[in-house]
Amino acid sequence: MSATTPAATPAPHGERPGRIMSGEMAEQPAVLRRILDEGAPGIRETAERIAARGPRFVLLTARGTSDNAALYAKYLLEIRLGKPCGLTSMSTTTAYGARQDLTDCLVIAVSQSGGSPDLVASTRAAREAGAVTLAVTNNPGSPLAEAAEFHIDILAGPERALPATKTYTAELLSLYLLVEGLRAAGGDGSAGSTTGGIAGGAFGSAAKALPDLAESVLARRDEVRRLAARYRFAERMVITSRGYGYPTAKEAALKLMETSYIPALSYSGADLLHGPLAMVDNVSPVIAIVTDGRGGQALQPVLDRLKDRGADLVVIGPERQVAEASAGFVLPTGDVPEELQPILEILPLQMLAYEVTIARGQDPDAPRALAKVTETR
């Protein structure tokens, strides 16, 4: 969202709560098409210019929803590009004044508004420390875009609802195309899959089916509404996944917490087994995001343990996994590479957060105590 776009206010009497968030969720197929049709050439050109600088490693900087998109990019960069990659702690620069030598480092700052002072300050400091800096935002005129050497506009259009929906999926697709562009310009991709992307044909060809698939998922609102009935009175939820699905688990938990105020705990499946599994019992709602690929295979032992504990397990993923759970939502991922499935995985979970919030008599457009542009320092 543009930093100058006003955030939503609670729906006036007589207007439907959540109408803005609902409308913005529905825009996502069009946003994905816009990125593929209009944004992809510029993203590839930016990737080529960055690749020519030969960065050896990557640091990602973000907050909130954009931090979950940055985590997705970390998986892409490490698996498909073979680059060491980390998520930064901005306070080392903004609060402690630390200065690192960032020669040969690519620093990617991800932000919907591009307006948070700590993102701007840390990006500016990274550039001064020798890094190649890239801002990925929904606002090309933002302070963050001006602070970075390179910029990618995610082309999501103004976003007014406080819970970010279309900007999140736009960030995912834009970051995917960036990594594919870097691969084409110099990365050999030997560390990861060669399915789709450059290896599969024209630039971004593996993503071409996403807009239509997103439309088909968003059209299944009634299925999500039935799932939401399970969580209307929930006091706590656990969301888990592995691999490319883990950022989806974190983003789904954030959406549920900021809209419905249900404490939602997100864990990597591996981390869930290292202690938190003890809190799961036969009345604990658990949502598992099962990516169709290696991440889903790695999650299988966790699913088995959850079933053994009698957890109320809902699966978002392939039909065979949903059939073995208490309930679920089948995703059309058969022809979609594993690295692109998170763009579809989050859609039913956005709708779930919306429907649970409505069922609890709250307005998802305007959660209490939140602002659209959060100015941390």
CSV table of C-alpha atoms in Angstrom, one decimal, residues 50 53 55 57-59 61 100-108 122-134 147-150:
chain,number,residue,atom,x,y,z
A,50,ILE,CA,22.2,-7.0,-9.7
A,53,ARG,CA,27.5,-6.9,-9.5
A,55,PRO,CA,26.9,-10.5,-4.8
A,57,PHE,CA,25.5,-13.6,-0.1
A,58,VAL,CA,22.1,-12.0,0.7
A,59,LEU,CA,20.5,-10.3,3.7
A,61,THR,CA,15.2,-6.9,5.9
A,100,GLN,CA,29.1,-4.0,9.2
A,101,ASP,CA,31.3,-4.5,6.2
A,102,LEU,CA,28.7,-5.5,3.6
A,103,THR,CA,31.0,-5.5,0.5
A,104,ASP,CA,29.7,-8.1,-2.0
A,105,CYS,CA,26.4,-8.4,-0.2
A,106,LEU,CA,22.9,-8.0,-1.6
A,107,VAL,CA,20.5,-6.4,0.9
A,108,ILE,CA,16.8,-6.7,0.0
A,122,SER,CA,19.0,0.2,7.9
A,123,THR,CA,18.9,0.2,4.1
A,124,ARG,CA,20.7,3.5,3.9
A,125,ALA,CA,23.3,2.2,6.3
A,126,ALA,CA,23.7,-1.0,4.3
A,127,ARG,CA,24.3,1.0,1.1
A,128,GLU,CA,26.9,3.1,2.9
A,129,ALA,CA,28.6,-0.1,4.1
A,130,GLY,CA,29.1,-1.3,0.5
A,131,ALA,CA,26.0,-3.4,-0.1
A,132,VAL,CA,24.0,-3.7,-3.3
A,133,THR,CA,20.6,-2.6,-2.0
A,134,LEU,CA,17.1,-3.4,-3.4
A,147,ALA,CA,17.1,5.0,-0.1
A,148,ALA,CA,17.9,1.8,-2.1
A,149,GLU,CA,19.9,1.6,-5.3
A,150,PHE,CA,17.4,-0.6,-7.0
